[in-house]
Short mmCIF file of C-alpha atoms and ligand atoms in Angstrom, two decimals:
data_model
loop_
_atom_site.label_atom_id
_atom_site.label_comp_id
_atom_site.label_asym_id
_atom_site.label_seq_id
_atom_site.Cartn_x
_atom_site.Cartn_y
_atom_site.Cartn_z
CA MET A 138 13.06 8.80 -18.90
CA ALA A 139 12.35 5.09 -18.34
CA LYS A 140 9.35 4.43 -16.14
CA LEU A 141 9.73 2.59 -12.84
CA LYS A 142 8.37 -0.94 -13.25
CA LEU A 143 5.78 -1.85 -10.62
CA GLY A 144 4.54 -5.25 -9.47
CA ILE A 145 1.30 -5.04 -7.49
CA LEU A 146 0.44 -7.81 -5.01
CA ILE A 147 -3.24 -8.22 -4.16
CA SER A 148 -5.59 -10.66 -2.47
CA GLY A 149 -9.00 -9.05 -2.93
CA ARG A 150 -11.04 -6.06 -4.06
CA GLY A 151 -8.18 -4.10 -5.63
CA SER A 152 -9.41 -0.53 -5.24
CA ASN A 153 -5.87 0.68 -4.49
CA LEU A 154 -4.71 -1.26 -7.52
CA ALA A 155 -7.36 0.62 -9.53
CA ALA A 156 -6.03 3.95 -8.23
CA LEU A 157 -2.52 2.95 -9.28
CA ILE A 158 -3.76 1.83 -12.70
CA THR A 159 -5.47 5.20 -13.20
CA ALA A 160 -2.31 7.07 -12.18
CA CYS A 161 -0.11 4.97 -14.47
CA GLU A 162 -2.43 5.72 -17.38
CA GLN A 163 -1.42 9.39 -17.17
CA ILE A 164 1.22 9.99 -19.79
CA ASN A 165 3.55 11.90 -17.44
CA PHE A 166 3.31 9.45 -14.54
CA PRO A 167 6.83 8.07 -13.91
CA ALA A 168 5.82 4.43 -13.30
CA GLU A 169 4.09 1.58 -15.10
CA ILE A 170 2.53 -1.66 -13.85
CA VAL A 171 4.21 -4.69 -15.41
CA LEU A 172 2.57 -7.40 -13.30
CA VAL A 173 -0.37 -7.90 -10.95
CA LEU A 174 0.10 -10.94 -8.73
CA SER A 175 -2.63 -12.45 -6.59
CA ASN A 176 -2.55 -15.31 -4.11
CA ARG A 177 -6.29 -15.81 -4.67
CA GLU A 178 -7.69 -16.74 -8.06
CA ASN A 179 -11.03 -15.07 -7.36
CA ALA A 180 -9.54 -11.71 -6.31
CA GLN A 181 -11.72 -8.99 -7.82
CA GLY A 182 -8.62 -6.89 -8.51
CA LEU A 183 -7.52 -9.38 -11.18
CA ASN A 184 -10.46 -8.28 -13.35
CA ARG A 185 -9.49 -4.64 -12.96
CA ALA A 186 -5.97 -5.49 -14.20
CA LYS A 187 -7.24 -7.60 -17.10
CA THR A 188 -9.57 -4.80 -18.21
CA ALA A 189 -6.55 -2.50 -18.29
CA ASN A 190 -4.53 -5.10 -20.28
CA ILE A 191 -2.01 -5.57 -17.50
CA PRO A 192 -0.41 -9.03 -17.18
CA THR A 193 -1.74 -10.98 -14.21
CA GLN A 194 -0.57 -14.10 -12.44
CA VAL A 195 -2.10 -16.19 -9.67
CA ILE A 196 0.22 -17.95 -7.24
CA THR A 197 -1.82 -19.66 -4.54
CA HIS A 198 -0.03 -20.35 -1.29
CA ALA A 199 -1.81 -23.71 -0.96
CA GLU A 200 0.27 -25.04 -3.87
CA PHE A 201 3.47 -24.78 -1.83
CA SER A 202 4.82 -26.82 1.02
CA ASP A 203 5.93 -23.80 3.05
CA ARG A 204 6.16 -20.04 3.05
CA LYS A 205 9.73 -20.05 1.74
CA ALA A 206 8.73 -21.95 -1.39
CA PHE A 207 5.73 -19.64 -1.93
CA ASP A 208 7.90 -16.54 -1.45
CA SER A 209 10.49 -17.88 -3.93
CA ALA A 210 7.77 -18.40 -6.53
CA LEU A 211 6.67 -14.79 -6.01
CA THR A 212 10.24 -13.54 -6.42
CA GLU A 213 10.71 -15.58 -9.57
CA ALA A 214 7.56 -14.14 -11.15
CA LEU A 215 8.45 -10.59 -10.12
CA GLU A 216 12.02 -10.89 -11.41
CA HIS A 217 10.81 -12.42 -14.66
CA ALA A 218 8.53 -9.41 -15.20
CA GLY A 219 11.42 -7.02 -14.46
CA VAL A 220 9.71 -5.52 -11.40
CA GLU A 221 11.69 -2.74 -9.70
CA LEU A 222 9.20 -1.77 -6.97
CA ILE A 223 6.62 -4.02 -5.31
CA CYS A 224 3.42 -2.39 -4.08
CA LEU A 225 1.41 -4.42 -1.58
CA ALA A 226 -2.22 -3.46 -2.06
CA GLY A 227 -4.39 -5.52 0.24
CA PHE A 228 -2.09 -8.54 0.02
CA MET A 229 -3.17 -10.78 2.90
CA ARG A 230 -0.17 -13.11 3.23
CA LEU A 231 2.73 -12.51 5.56
CA LEU A 232 6.01 -12.34 3.65
CA GLY A 233 9.04 -14.15 5.04
CA ASN A 234 12.28 -12.47 6.10
CA ASP A 235 14.18 -13.79 3.07
CA PHE A 236 11.66 -12.26 0.70
CA VAL A 237 11.75 -8.92 2.54
CA ALA A 238 15.57 -8.99 2.53
CA ARG A 239 15.68 -9.78 -1.22
CA TRP A 240 13.48 -6.75 -1.89
CA THR A 241 14.83 -4.35 0.78
CA ASP A 242 13.79 -0.78 -0.04
CA LYS A 243 11.90 -2.14 -3.01
CA ILE A 244 8.60 -3.04 -1.33
CA ILE A 245 6.00 -0.59 -0.11
CA ASN A 246 2.66 -1.15 1.61
CA ILE A 247 -0.47 0.84 2.32
CA HIS A 248 -2.07 0.57 5.75
CA PRO A 249 -5.35 2.20 6.82
CA SER A 250 -4.15 3.96 9.98
CA LEU A 251 -1.69 6.63 10.98
CA LEU A 252 1.23 4.34 11.75
CA PRO A 253 2.75 3.53 14.17
CA ALA A 254 -0.75 3.60 15.70
CA PHE A 255 -3.01 0.60 15.03
CA ARG A 256 -0.81 -1.92 13.27
CA GLY A 257 -2.46 -5.18 12.25
CA LEU A 258 -6.11 -5.97 11.58
CA HIS A 259 -9.51 -4.42 12.48
CA VAL A 260 -7.90 -0.99 12.57
CA HIS A 261 -11.04 1.12 12.12
CA GLU A 262 -12.92 -0.67 14.87
CA ARG A 263 -9.90 -0.25 17.16
CA ALA A 264 -9.51 3.45 16.27
CA ILE A 265 -13.17 4.11 17.09
CA LYS A 266 -12.93 2.17 20.36
CA ALA A 267 -9.77 4.06 21.32
CA GLY A 268 -11.64 7.34 20.79
CA VAL A 269 -9.00 8.94 18.55
CA ARG A 270 -10.21 12.09 16.78
CA LEU A 271 -7.94 11.62 13.80
CA SER A 272 -7.07 8.44 11.98
CA GLY A 273 -5.91 8.05 8.40
CA CYS A 274 -3.60 6.03 6.22
CA THR A 275 0.10 5.49 5.62
CA VAL A 276 2.31 4.31 2.78
CA HIS A 277 5.58 2.90 4.10
CA TYR A 278 8.55 0.78 3.09
CA VAL A 279 8.20 -2.82 4.24
CA ARG A 280 10.48 -4.26 6.91
CA SER A 281 10.31 -7.68 8.56
CA GLU A 282 7.81 -6.57 11.25
CA VAL A 283 4.20 -6.30 10.08
CA ASP A 284 3.04 -2.73 9.31
CA ASP A 285 6.44 -1.33 10.21
CA GLY A 286 9.02 0.52 8.15
CA PRO A 287 10.05 3.99 7.00
CA ILE A 288 7.02 6.19 6.36
CA ILE A 289 6.70 7.83 2.95
CA ILE A 290 3.38 9.66 3.09
CA GLN A 291 0.36 9.89 5.39
CA ALA A 292 -3.14 11.35 5.21
CA ALA A 293 -5.02 12.32 8.37
CA VAL A 294 -8.78 11.75 8.31
CA PRO A 295 -11.13 12.93 11.09
CA VAL A 296 -13.06 10.29 13.02
CA LEU A 297 -16.62 11.62 13.26
CA THR A 298 -18.95 11.12 16.23
CA ASP A 299 -21.43 9.02 14.30
CA ASP A 300 -18.78 6.94 12.49
CA ASP A 301 -18.96 3.21 12.47
CA GLU A 302 -16.11 1.18 11.04
CA VAL A 303 -17.74 0.98 7.59
CA ARG A 304 -18.16 4.74 7.23
CA LEU A 305 -14.70 5.47 8.59
CA ALA A 306 -13.11 2.83 6.34
CA ALA A 307 -14.83 4.32 3.28
CA ARG A 308 -13.56 7.84 4.00
CA ILE A 309 -10.05 6.64 4.72
CA LEU A 310 -10.09 4.55 1.53
CA GLN A 311 -10.63 7.73 -0.52
CA SER A 312 -7.42 9.12 0.97
CA GLU A 313 -5.61 5.83 0.34
CA HIS A 314 -6.39 6.23 -3.35
CA GLN A 315 -4.76 9.66 -3.30
CA ILE A 316 -1.62 8.88 -1.34
CA TYR A 317 -0.63 5.52 -2.88
CA PRO A 318 -0.01 6.93 -6.38
CA GLU A 319 1.70 9.95 -4.81
CA ALA A 320 4.07 7.68 -2.85
CA VAL A 321 4.99 5.89 -6.07
CA ARG A 322 5.54 9.20 -7.83
CA LEU A 323 7.82 10.45 -5.04
CA ILE A 324 9.91 7.27 -5.19
CA ALA A 325 10.05 7.11 -8.98
CA THR A 326 11.22 10.71 -9.23
CA GLY A 327 13.82 10.27 -6.47
CA GLN A 328 12.04 12.69 -4.14
CA ALA A 329 11.63 10.09 -1.40
CA HIS A 330 14.20 7.52 -0.41
CA PRO A 331 14.80 5.41 2.69
CA HIS A 332 17.58 6.46 5.01
CA GLY A 333 17.85 4.05 7.94
CA ASP A 334 14.54 4.06 9.80
CA ILE A 335 13.08 7.09 8.10
CA VAL A 336 12.45 8.38 4.59
CA LYS A 337 14.30 11.46 3.37
CA LEU A 338 12.12 13.74 1.34
CA THR A 339 13.24 16.30 -1.15
CA ALA A 340 9.62 16.93 -2.06
CA CYS A 341 7.72 19.80 -0.44
CA ASP A 342 6.29 19.12 2.98
CA SER A 343 2.78 20.42 3.34
CA ALA A 344 2.21 23.15 5.90
CA GLU A 345 -1.10 24.00 4.24
CA ALA A 346 -3.44 23.31 7.10
CA THR A 347 -3.44 21.74 10.50
CA LEU A 348 -6.32 19.34 10.83
CA ILE A 349 -8.10 19.83 14.16
CA ASN A 350 -11.06 17.68 15.15
CA PRO A 351 -13.42 18.80 16.68
CA SER A 352 -13.14 22.03 14.75
CA ILE A 353 -12.31 25.24 16.63
CA LYS A 354 -13.15 27.41 13.62
CA GLY A 355 -15.36 30.43 14.36
CA LYS A 356 -14.99 30.09 18.15
C1 GRF Q 23 -6.88 -1.24 2.10
O1 GRF Q 23 -7.65 -0.67 3.13
C2 GRF Q 23 -5.42 -1.22 2.44
O2 GRF Q 23 -5.07 -0.11 3.21
C3 GRF Q 23 -5.25 -2.47 3.25
O3 GRF Q 23 -6.09 -3.41 2.62
C4 GRF Q 23 -7.15 -2.73 1.96
C5 GRF Q 23 -7.13 -3.18 0.52
O4 GRF Q 23 -8.22 -2.65 -0.20
N1 GRF Q 23 -3.87 -2.87 3.31
P1 GRF Q 23 -8.24 -2.75 -1.79
O5 GRF Q 23 -8.11 -4.23 -2.12
O6 GRF Q 23 -7.10 -1.95 -2.31
O7 GRF Q 23 -9.56 -2.19 -2.20
#
């Protein structure tokens, strides 16, 4: 079966990109990366893509008079590469409504919180301040509001008493690297698809374990 063609949009480090590259290198994985696009020429993720022989392109927003022109250049590059699903992976530019409409149900994003809690920036700091016992990460379809859209997959990660934002971010990032490839696999195999405001799953839900923090085991 033909593999789903992915375009990955990055602005920085690219560790989620690396997780997707690793997944796509598995022979049975149902997707392949056809383009990595960055809006910053010094994004570390570009090197990860080049090492894996994946085509890269830099489109810097400063080159364009407005967001619409920048977004059109992105669409042109993505269409030219034959991209079927866009994965935002630490892409730090807001995308305009026209772009989102052009790619409806064809853009997904990863966010380091259990949405709809903690949209936006500084999420780990805000989660710690709010005193939540569980945080985590979410892969969702992109809609015109930031960090909003039908949820595909989530991982819950305990917030520990001695966590600071760096430690919490690092633990959540490990889960991000697990769920982003899984979200792509679910979409590529038709096991997850958007239906209005939610995603319909034909994959197995997990009833394996309820995560409780603090633990009540052995009490
Ligand atoms: C991740 O925490 C992701 O959830 C957020 O931006 C960060 C990107 O990290 N959207 P990386 O560039 O994938 O390492």
